[in-house]
CSV table of C-alpha atoms in Angstrom, one decimal:
chain,number,residue,atom,x,y,z
A,174,MET,CA,-41.3,-8.6,23.7
A,175,HIS,CA,-37.6,-9.5,23.4
A,176,LEU,CA,-35.9,-12.3,25.1
A,177,TYR,CA,-32.2,-12.5,25.9
A,178,THR,CA,-31.1,-16.0,25.9
A,179,SER,CA,-27.9,-17.9,25.3
A,180,THR,CA,-26.3,-19.4,22.4
A,181,ILE,CA,-26.0,-22.9,23.9
A,182,PRO,CA,-29.3,-24.4,25.3
A,183,SER,CA,-30.3,-22.8,28.6
A,184,GLY,CA,-33.0,-24.4,30.7
A,185,ASN,CA,-33.7,-21.2,32.5
A,186,ALA,CA,-34.3,-19.4,29.2
A,187,TYR,CA,-36.2,-22.4,27.8
A,188,LYS,CA,-38.8,-22.2,30.6
A,189,VAL,CA,-39.8,-18.7,29.4
A,190,GLU,CA,-39.8,-19.9,25.8
A,191,LEU,CA,-42.0,-22.8,26.7
A,192,LEU,CA,-44.5,-20.5,28.5
A,193,LEU,CA,-44.4,-17.9,25.6
A,194,ALA,CA,-45.3,-20.8,23.2
A,195,HIS,CA,-48.1,-22.0,25.1
A,196,LEU,CA,-49.4,-18.4,25.4
A,197,LYS,CA,-49.0,-17.9,21.7
A,198,ILE,CA,-47.0,-14.7,22.4
A,199,GLN,CA,-44.6,-13.6,19.5
A,200,TYR,CA,-41.2,-12.4,20.6
A,201,GLU,CA,-37.7,-11.7,19.2
A,202,THR,CA,-34.5,-13.1,20.7
A,203,THR,CA,-30.7,-12.1,21.3
A,204,SER,CA,-28.5,-15.0,21.9
A,205,LEU,CA,-25.4,-14.3,24.1
A,206,ASN,CA,-22.4,-16.3,24.2
A,207,ILE,CA,-21.8,-17.5,27.9
A,208,LEU,CA,-18.8,-19.5,26.9
A,209,SER,CA,-16.7,-16.5,26.0
A,210,THR,CA,-14.2,-15.0,28.6
A,211,PRO,CA,-15.8,-12.8,29.9
A,212,SER,CA,-19.3,-14.1,29.3
A,213,GLU,CA,-21.2,-11.8,27.0
A,214,THR,CA,-23.7,-11.5,30.0
A,215,ARG,CA,-21.0,-9.9,32.0
A,216,LYS,CA,-20.3,-7.1,29.5
A,217,PRO,CA,-21.2,-3.5,30.5
A,218,GLU,CA,-24.0,-3.2,27.8
A,219,PHE,CA,-25.7,-6.3,29.2
A,220,LEU,CA,-25.2,-5.4,32.8
A,221,THR,CA,-27.2,-2.3,32.2
A,222,ILE,CA,-30.1,-4.5,31.4
A,223,ASN,CA,-29.4,-7.1,34.1
A,224,PRO,CA,-26.9,-6.1,36.8
A,225,ASN,CA,-26.8,-9.6,38.0
A,226,GLY,CA,-25.3,-10.7,34.5
A,227,ARG,CA,-27.5,-13.6,33.8
A,228,ILE,CA,-29.9,-14.6,31.1
A,229,PRO,CA,-32.8,-14.9,30.7
A,230,VAL,CA,-34.1,-11.4,30.6
A,231,LEU,CA,-37.4,-10.5,29.1
A,232,VAL,CA,-37.8,-6.9,27.7
A,233,LEU,CA,-41.3,-6.0,27.8
A,234,ASP,CA,-42.8,-3.9,24.8
A,235,ASP,CA,-42.3,-0.7,26.9
A,236,GLY,CA,-38.6,-1.3,27.4
A,237,THR,CA,-38.8,-2.7,31.0
A,238,PRO,CA,-36.3,-5.6,31.5
A,239,LEU,CA,-37.4,-8.4,33.7
A,240,ALA,CA,-34.8,-10.8,35.1
A,241,GLU,CA,-35.0,-14.1,37.0
A,242,SER,CA,-36.6,-16.9,35.0
A,243,ASN,CA,-39.2,-17.8,37.5
A,244,ALA,CA,-40.2,-14.2,38.2
A,245,ILE,CA,-40.8,-13.9,34.4
A,246,LEU,CA,-43.0,-16.9,34.3
A,247,PHE,CA,-45.0,-15.7,37.2
A,248,TYR,CA,-45.5,-12.2,35.4
A,249,LEU,CA,-46.5,-13.9,32.2
A,250,ALA,CA,-48.7,-16.3,33.8
A,251,GLU,CA,-50.8,-13.9,36.0
A,252,GLU,CA,-54.3,-14.1,34.8
A,253,THR,CA,-53.8,-17.0,32.6
A,254,PRO,CA,-54.6,-20.6,33.0
A,255,TYR,CA,-51.1,-21.2,33.8
A,256,LEU,CA,-51.4,-19.9,37.4
A,257,PRO,CA,-54.0,-21.0,39.8
A,258,SER,CA,-56.7,-18.5,40.6
A,259,THR,CA,-56.5,-19.0,44.4
A,260,LYS,CA,-53.9,-17.5,46.9
A,261,LEU,CA,-53.2,-21.0,48.2
A,262,GLY,CA,-52.7,-22.2,44.7
A,263,ARG,CA,-50.3,-19.5,43.8
A,264,ALA,CA,-48.4,-20.2,47.0
A,265,HIS,CA,-48.1,-24.0,45.9
A,266,VAL,CA,-46.8,-22.9,42.6
A,267,LEU,CA,-44.3,-20.5,44.2
A,268,GLN,CA,-43.3,-23.2,46.6
A,269,TRP,CA,-42.1,-25.3,43.4
A,270,LEU,CA,-40.6,-22.3,41.7
A,271,PHE,CA,-38.4,-21.5,44.8
A,272,PHE,CA,-37.7,-25.3,45.2
A,273,GLU,CA,-36.5,-25.3,41.7
A,274,GLN,CA,-34.2,-22.4,42.0
A,275,TYR,CA,-32.7,-23.5,45.5
A,276,SER,CA,-32.7,-27.2,45.6
A,277,HIS,CA,-32.9,-28.6,42.0
A,278,GLU,CA,-31.4,-26.1,39.5
A,279,PRO,CA,-28.1,-25.4,41.4
A,280,TYR,CA,-27.3,-29.1,41.1
A,281,ILE,CA,-29.0,-30.5,38.0
A,282,ALA,CA,-28.5,-27.5,35.7
A,283,VAL,CA,-24.9,-27.2,37.0
A,284,TRP,CA,-24.3,-30.9,36.4
A,285,LYS,CA,-25.7,-30.5,32.9
A,286,PHE,CA,-23.3,-27.6,32.2
A,287,CYS,CA,-20.4,-29.2,33.6
A,288,THR,CA,-21.1,-32.5,31.5
A,289,TYR,CA,-21.5,-30.9,28.2
A,290,TRP,CA,-19.6,-27.5,28.3
A,291,GLY,CA,-17.8,-26.3,31.4
A,292,GLY,CA,-16.3,-29.6,32.7
A,293,PHE,CA,-16.0,-30.5,36.5
A,294,GLY,CA,-12.3,-29.3,36.6
A,295,SER,CA,-11.8,-27.1,39.3
A,296,ARG,CA,-14.4,-28.7,41.7
A,297,SER,CA,-13.3,-30.8,44.6
A,298,GLU,CA,-14.5,-34.5,44.7
A,299,ASP,CA,-16.5,-33.6,47.6
A,300,GLU,CA,-18.2,-30.8,45.6
A,301,ILE,CA,-18.9,-33.1,42.8
A,302,ALA,CA,-20.6,-35.8,45.1
A,303,LYS,CA,-22.6,-33.1,46.6
A,304,LEU,CA,-23.9,-31.9,43.2
A,305,LYS,CA,-24.9,-35.5,42.4
A,306,THR,CA,-26.5,-36.3,45.8
A,307,ARG,CA,-28.6,-33.1,46.1
A,308,GLY,CA,-29.7,-33.2,42.5
A,309,GLN,CA,-30.8,-36.8,43.1
A,310,ASP,CA,-32.5,-35.7,46.4
A,311,ALA,CA,-34.5,-33.1,44.4
A,312,LEU,CA,-35.7,-35.6,41.8
A,313,ASP,CA,-36.7,-38.1,44.6
A,314,ILE,CA,-38.8,-35.5,46.3
A,315,MET,CA,-40.6,-34.9,42.9
A,316,GLU,CA,-41.0,-38.7,42.5
A,317,LYS,CA,-42.7,-39.1,45.9
A,318,HIS,CA,-44.8,-35.9,45.5
A,319,LEU,CA,-46.1,-37.1,42.1
A,320,GLU,CA,-47.4,-40.3,43.2
A,321,GLY,CA,-51.1,-40.3,42.3
A,322,LYS,CA,-50.8,-36.8,40.8
A,323,THR,CA,-50.9,-35.5,37.2
A,324,PHE,CA,-49.0,-32.2,37.8
A,325,LEU,CA,-47.1,-30.7,40.5
A,326,ALA,CA,-49.5,-28.1,42.0
A,327,ASP,CA,-53.2,-28.1,42.4
A,328,GLU,CA,-53.7,-30.9,39.8
A,329,MET,CA,-53.5,-28.3,36.8
A,330,PHE,CA,-50.7,-27.8,34.3
A,331,SER,CA,-49.1,-24.5,35.6
A,332,ILE,CA,-45.7,-22.8,35.6
A,333,ALA,CA,-44.6,-25.1,38.4
A,334,ASP,CA,-44.5,-27.9,35.7
A,335,ILE,CA,-42.8,-25.6,33.1
A,336,ALA,CA,-40.1,-24.5,35.5
A,337,LEU,CA,-39.4,-28.0,36.7
A,338,TYR,CA,-39.6,-29.6,33.3
A,339,ALA,CA,-36.8,-27.6,32.0
A,340,TYR,CA,-33.9,-29.3,33.7
A,341,THR,CA,-35.7,-32.4,34.9
A,342,SER,CA,-36.1,-33.4,31.2
A,343,ALA,CA,-32.3,-33.5,31.0
A,344,ALA,CA,-31.7,-35.4,34.1
A,345,GLU,CA,-31.7,-39.0,33.0
A,346,ALA,CA,-29.3,-38.3,30.0
A,347,ILE,CA,-26.7,-36.8,32.4
A,348,GLY,CA,-26.8,-39.8,34.8
A,349,PHE,CA,-29.4,-39.0,37.4
A,350,SER,CA,-32.0,-41.7,38.3
A,351,VAL,CA,-35.4,-40.7,37.2
A,352,GLY,CA,-38.4,-42.5,38.6
A,353,GLU,CA,-41.6,-43.6,36.9
A,354,ASN,CA,-43.9,-41.1,38.5
A,355,VAL,CA,-41.5,-38.4,37.0
A,356,LYS,CA,-41.1,-40.0,33.7
A,357,LYS,CA,-45.0,-40.2,33.2
A,358,TRP,CA,-45.2,-36.6,34.3
A,359,LEU,CA,-42.4,-35.5,31.8
A,360,LYS,CA,-44.4,-37.3,29.1
A,361,ARG,CA,-47.8,-35.4,30.2
A,362,VAL,CA,-45.9,-32.1,30.0
A,363,GLU,CA,-44.6,-32.9,26.5
A,364,GLU,CA,-48.0,-34.1,25.2
A,365,ARG,CA,-49.6,-30.5,26.0
A,366,GLU,CA,-50.8,-28.8,22.9
A,367,GLY,CA,-48.4,-26.1,22.0
A,368,HIS,CA,-45.2,-27.8,23.6
A,369,VAL,CA,-41.9,-26.8,22.2
A,370,ARG,CA,-38.5,-28.5,22.5
A,371,ILE,CA,-35.5,-26.6,23.8
A,372,ASN,CA,-33.3,-25.1,21.1
A,373,LYS,CA,-30.6,-27.1,19.7
A,374,ASP,CA,-27.0,-26.8,20.7
A,375,PRO,CA,-25.1,-25.3,17.9
A,376,THR,CA,-21.7,-26.6,19.2
A,377,GLY,CA,-23.2,-30.1,18.8
A,378,LYS,CA,-21.9,-31.1,22.3
A,379,CYS,CA,-25.3,-31.5,23.9
A,380,PRO,CA,-27.8,-33.9,22.3
A,381,LEU,CA,-30.6,-32.7,24.5
B,121,MET,CA,-50.9,-20.4,62.5
B,122,HIS,CA,-47.9,-22.5,63.5
B,123,LEU,CA,-44.4,-21.8,62.3
B,124,TYR,CA,-41.7,-24.5,62.2
B,125,THR,CA,-38.3,-22.8,62.9
B,126,SER,CA,-34.9,-23.8,64.2
B,127,THR,CA,-33.4,-23.3,67.7
B,128,ILE,CA,-30.5,-21.4,66.4
B,129,PRO,CA,-31.3,-18.3,64.5
B,130,SER,CA,-32.4,-18.8,60.9
B,131,GLY,CA,-32.8,-15.9,58.5
B,132,ASN,CA,-35.1,-17.9,56.3
B,133,ALA,CA,-37.5,-18.3,59.4
B,134,TYR,CA,-36.8,-14.7,60.5
B,135,LYS,CA,-38.2,-13.4,57.3
B,136,VAL,CA,-41.6,-14.9,58.0
B,137,GLU,CA,-41.6,-13.8,61.6
B,138,LEU,CA,-40.8,-10.3,60.6
B,139,LEU,CA,-43.7,-10.1,58.3
B,140,LEU,CA,-46.0,-11.8,60.7
B,141,ALA,CA,-44.9,-9.1,63.1
B,142,HIS,CA,-45.7,-6.4,60.8
B,143,LEU,CA,-49.0,-7.9,59.9
B,144,LYS,CA,-49.8,-8.4,63.6
B,145,ILE,CA,-50.6,-12.1,63.0
B,146,GLN,CA,-50.3,-14.3,66.2
B,147,TYR,CA,-48.7,-17.7,65.9
B,148,GLU,CA,-47.1,-20.4,67.7
B,149,THR,CA,-43.5,-22.0,67.0
B,150,THR,CA,-41.9,-25.2,67.3
B,151,SER,CA,-38.0,-24.9,67.1
B,152,LEU,CA,-36.2,-27.8,65.5
B,153,ASN,CA,-32.5,-28.6,66.3
B,154,ILE,CA,-30.8,-28.6,62.9
B,155,LEU,CA,-27.3,-29.1,64.6
B,156,SER,CA,-28.3,-32.7,65.8
B,157,THR,CA,-27.4,-35.7,63.5
B,158,PRO,CA,-29.6,-36.3,61.8
B,159,SER,CA,-31.1,-32.8,61.8
B,160,GLU,CA,-34.5,-32.8,63.4
B,161,THR,CA,-35.7,-31.3,60.0
B,162,ARG,CA,-34.7,-34.8,58.3
B,163,LYS,CA,-36.7,-37.1,60.7
B,164,PRO,CA,-39.7,-38.9,59.4
B,165,GLU,CA,-42.2,-36.8,61.4
B,166,PHE,CA,-41.0,-33.6,60.0
B,167,LEU,CA,-40.5,-34.9,56.4
B,168,THR,CA,-44.3,-35.5,56.3
B,169,ILE,CA,-44.7,-31.8,56.9
B,170,ASN,CA,-42.0,-30.8,54.4
B,171,PRO,CA,-40.5,-33.6,52.3
B,172,ASN,CA,-37.6,-31.2,51.5
B,173,GLY,CA,-36.5,-31.3,55.2
B,174,ARG,CA,-36.1,-27.5,55.6
B,175,ILE,CA,-37.5,-24.9,57.9
B,176,PRO,CA,-39.4,-22.6,57.8
B,177,VAL,CA,-42.7,-24.2,57.4
B,178,LEU,CA,-45.9,-22.2,58.2
B,179,VAL,CA,-48.9,-24.4,59.0
B,180,LEU,CA,-52.0,-22.6,58.2
B,181,ASP,CA,-55.1,-22.8,60.5
B,182,ASP,CA,-56.8,-25.6,58.5
B,183,GLY,CA,-53.6,-27.8,58.7
B,184,THR,CA,-52.1,-27.0,55.3
B,185,PRO,CA,-48.2,-26.8,55.5
B,186,LEU,CA,-46.5,-24.1,53.4
B,187,ALA,CA,-42.7,-24.5,52.9
B,188,GLU,CA,-40.1,-22.2,51.1
B,189,SER,CA,-39.7,-19.0,53.0
B,190,ASN,CA,-40.3,-16.6,50.1
B,191,ALA,CA,-43.4,-18.6,49.0
B,192,ILE,CA,-44.6,-18.1,52.6
B,193,LEU,CA,-43.8,-14.5,52.4
B,194,PHE,CA,-45.9,-14.0,49.1
B,195,TYR,CA,-48.8,-16.0,50.5
B,196,LEU,CA,-49.1,-13.8,53.5
B,197,ALA,CA,-48.3,-10.6,51.7
B,198,GLU,CA,-51.1,-11.0,49.1
B,199,GLU,CA,-53.6,-8.2,49.3
B,200,THR,CA,-51.7,-6.4,52.0
B,201,PRO,CA,-49.5,-3.2,51.8
B,202,TYR,CA,-46.4,-5.5,51.8
B,203,LEU,CA,-46.9,-6.5,48.0
B,204,PRO,CA,-47.5,-4.1,45.2
B,205,SER,CA,-50.9,-4.0,43.6
B,206,THR,CA,-49.6,-4.0,40.0
B,207,LYS,CA,-48.6,-7.1,38.1
B,208,LEU,CA,-45.2,-5.5,37.3
B,209,GLY,CA,-44.7,-4.3,40.9
B,210,ARG,CA,-45.2,-8.1,41.9
B,211,ALA,CA,-42.9,-9.2,39.2
B,212,HIS,CA,-40.1,-6.7,40.5
B,213,VAL,CA,-40.7,-8.2,44.1
B,214,LEU,CA,-40.4,-11.6,42.7
B,215,GLN,CA,-37.2,-10.7,40.9
B,216,TRP,CA,-35.6,-9.9,44.3
B,217,LEU,CA,-37.1,-12.9,46.0
B,218,PHE,CA,-35.6,-15.2,43.4
B,219,PHE,CA,-32.2,-13.2,43.4
B,220,GLU,CA,-32.3,-13.7,47.2
B,221,GLN,CA,-32.6,-17.4,47.0
B,222,TYR,CA,-30.1,-18.1,44.0
B,223,SER,CA,-27.5,-15.3,44.2
B,224,HIS,CA,-27.4,-14.2,47.8
B,225,GLU,CA,-28.6,-16.7,50.6
B,226,PRO,CA,-26.5,-19.7,49.2
B,227,TYR,CA,-23.4,-17.6,49.9
B,228,ILE,CA,-24.1,-15.2,52.7
B,229,ALA,CA,-26.5,-17.4,54.7
B,230,VAL,CA,-24.0,-20.4,54.2
B,231,TRP,CA,-21.0,-18.1,55.2
B,232,LYS,CA,-22.9,-17.2,58.4
B,233,PHE,CA,-23.8,-20.7,59.3
B,234,CYS,CA,-20.1,-21.7,58.7
B,235,THR,CA,-18.8,-18.9,60.7
B,236,TYR,CA,-20.9,-19.4,63.8
B,237,TRP,CA,-22.0,-23.1,63.9
B,238,GLY,CA,-20.9,-25.5,61.1
B,239,GLY,CA,-17.3,-24.6,60.3
B,240,PHE,CA,-15.7,-24.5,56.8
B,241,GLY,CA,-14.1,-27.8,57.3
B,242,SER,CA,-14.9,-30.1,54.5
B,243,ARG,CA,-14.9,-27.3,51.9
B,244,SER,CA,-12.0,-26.7,49.5
B,245,GLU,CA,-10.3,-23.4,49.3
B,246,ASP,CA,-11.8,-22.7,45.9
B,247,GLU,CA,-15.1,-23.3,47.4
B,248,ILE,CA,-14.7,-21.0,50.2
B,249,ALA,CA,-13.4,-18.3,48.0
B,250,LYS,CA,-16.4,-18.7,45.8
B,251,LEU,CA,-18.7,-18.3,48.7
B,252,LYS,CA,-17.1,-15.1,49.6
B,253,THR,CA,-17.0,-13.7,46.2
B,254,ARG,CA,-20.4,-14.4,45.1
B,255,GLY,CA,-21.7,-13.1,48.5
B,256,GLN,CA,-19.9,-9.9,47.9
B,257,ASP,CA,-21.3,-9.7,44.4
B,258,ALA,CA,-24.7,-9.9,45.7
B,259,LEU,CA,-24.2,-7.2,48.2
B,260,ASP,CA,-22.5,-5.0,45.6
B,261,ILE,CA,-25.5,-5.5,43.2
B,262,MET,CA,-27.8,-4.2,46.1
B,263,GLU,CA,-25.6,-1.3,46.8
B,264,LYS,CA,-25.8,-0.2,43.1
B,265,HIS,CA,-29.4,-0.7,42.9
B,266,LEU,CA,-30.2,1.3,46.1
B,267,GLU,CA,-28.4,4.3,44.8
B,268,GLY,CA,-31.1,7.1,45.0
B,269,LYS,CA,-33.7,4.6,46.1
B,270,THR,CA,-35.5,4.1,49.6
B,271,PHE,CA,-36.5,0.3,49.0
B,272,LEU,CA,-35.7,-2.5,46.7
B,273,ALA,CA,-38.9,-2.7,44.6
B,274,ASP,CA,-41.2,0.1,43.5
B,275,GLU,CA,-40.2,2.6,46.1
B,276,MET,CA,-42.4,0.7,48.7
B,277,PHE,CA,-41.4,-1.3,51.9
B,278,SER,CA,-42.3,-4.7,50.6
B,279,ILE,CA,-41.5,-8.4,51.1
B,280,ALA,CA,-38.5,-7.9,48.8
B,281,ASP,CA,-37.0,-5.7,51.6
B,282,ILE,CA,-38.0,-8.2,54.2
B,283,ALA,CA,-36.4,-11.1,52.4
B,284,LEU,CA,-33.3,-9.4,51.7
B,285,TYR,CA,-32.9,-7.8,55.2
B,286,ALA,CA,-32.8,-11.2,56.9
B,287,TYR,CA,-29.2,-12.2,55.8
B,288,THR,CA,-27.9,-8.8,54.6
B,289,SER,CA,-28.1,-7.5,58.1
B,290,ALA,CA,-25.5,-10.1,59.3
B,291,ALA,CA,-23.3,-9.5,56.2
B,292,GLU,CA,-20.9,-7.0,57.9
B,293,ALA,CA,-20.3,-8.9,61.1
B,294,ILE,CA,-19.2,-12.0,59.2
B,295,GLY,CA,-16.7,-10.2,57.1
B,296,PHE,CA,-18.5,-8.9,54.0
B,297,SER,CA,-18.1,-5.2,52.8
B,298,VAL,CA,-21.4,-3.4,53.2
B,299,GLY,CA,-21.9,-0.1,51.2
B,300,GLU,CA,-23.5,3.1,52.4
B,301,ASN,CA,-26.6,2.6,50.4
B,302,VAL,CA,-27.2,-0.8,51.9
B,303,LYS,CA,-26.5,0.5,55.3
B,304,LYS,CA,-28.9,3.3,55.1
B,305,TRP,CA,-31.5,0.8,53.6
B,306,LEU,CA,-31.0,-1.7,56.6
B,307,LYS,CA,-31.6,1.4,59.0
B,308,ARG,CA,-34.7,2.2,57.1
B,309,VAL,CA,-36.0,-1.3,57.4
B,310,GLU,CA,-35.1,-1.4,61.2
B,311,GLU,CA,-37.0,2.0,61.9
B,312,ARG,CA,-40.2,0.7,60.4
B,313,GLU,CA,-42.9,0.5,63.0
B,314,GLY,CA,-43.5,-3.2,64.0
B,315,HIS,CA,-39.9,-4.1,63.3
B,316,VAL,CA,-38.7,-7.1,65.4
B,317,ARG,CA,-35.1,-8.5,65.8
B,318,ILE,CA,-34.1,-12.0,65.0
B,319,ASN,CA,-34.4,-14.4,67.9
B,320,LYS,CA,-31.2,-14.7,70.0
B,321,ASP,CA,-28.8,-17.7,69.6
B,322,PRO,CA,-29.4,-19.9,72.6
B,323,THR,CA,-25.9,-21.5,72.1
B,324,GLY,CA,-24.4,-18.2,72.5
B,325,LYS,CA,-22.1,-18.7,69.5
B,326,CYS,CA,-23.7,-16.1,67.4
B,327,PRO,CA,-23.9,-12.3,68.6
B,328,LEU,CA,-26.3,-11.3,65.9
């Protein structure tokens, strides 16, 4: 398999790398520069792989490209211990995956990107405040949900935890308030055998 | 089953209603007022059902609430003709479901809401321009993808089509440019036996 990722750390690509590490699947990578103008993900050669111009993309051994980080996670996790074996369990996992892409990533990942690389320059004060409030709301929902629970879905370590771990693990360092339940959950994810860290930022701007 | 929806038409709730109609599943509804302050979806009694304070929520016959429209679609579609039977087919469907929630709905659904109910008031010009550009980008990606294809994923009518139909069907009326491939695809979705329209807006503000 071949994973298209970015030169600077991407939580969305990291999710896939973390699951591939747990599954002990070997893969090659191509790292694209998303800070160039235009981004290397918007160049014609990459748009033939993902017309939406985003990483990660996982190219399967037969050449099929799969886009959307959480769709890739689901594909890789089917029939493995990282996805529940019941229909309701899978629905719970998908609930968290869609929560991540709709209510969490657009605020926390964007805040991380602006903090370390992009700057908040062209955004209005209202827009910046909305990023912070909604990101915090997402973390607060996780905090309440994790009360008395070990993992996000069905009391098992699944791709729901892998997907949410990626950007939640950076949240405190970029100024969000992270509660005790979430902190303990982050630690439980990190202590899993086979856990790997996100790749280092070669520009040195991001310490995470 | 019991579906929590909103008094004004919600594309996210409509997706679920459209699939339930195709599956010929009977259900009851509760319609919440999302235009009140606070929205009825943010009141304590609803937050116990969905801590993220959003509709739709489908409550299963045993009382289990499921949130996130596309997770609900996947749950209902498993082992039915509306979800491919192969792992790769399901991954393709999920690709479109995540595309819808990340690259399509946040622009086209928000534009629709601002047009008919919320207004663009507190948004900066940059933010409004970004909504329009990104919404159009999503439609253009669909237009290219649908060239020579009947449906979005694996040449079969699936929950990918149901999910994308909901807001794409409103796009032209709210000022987006919709290409011929997308128009023909919309018509194909509408011509499926069992198709139902979105509920009418009781405020009369939205003609769709």
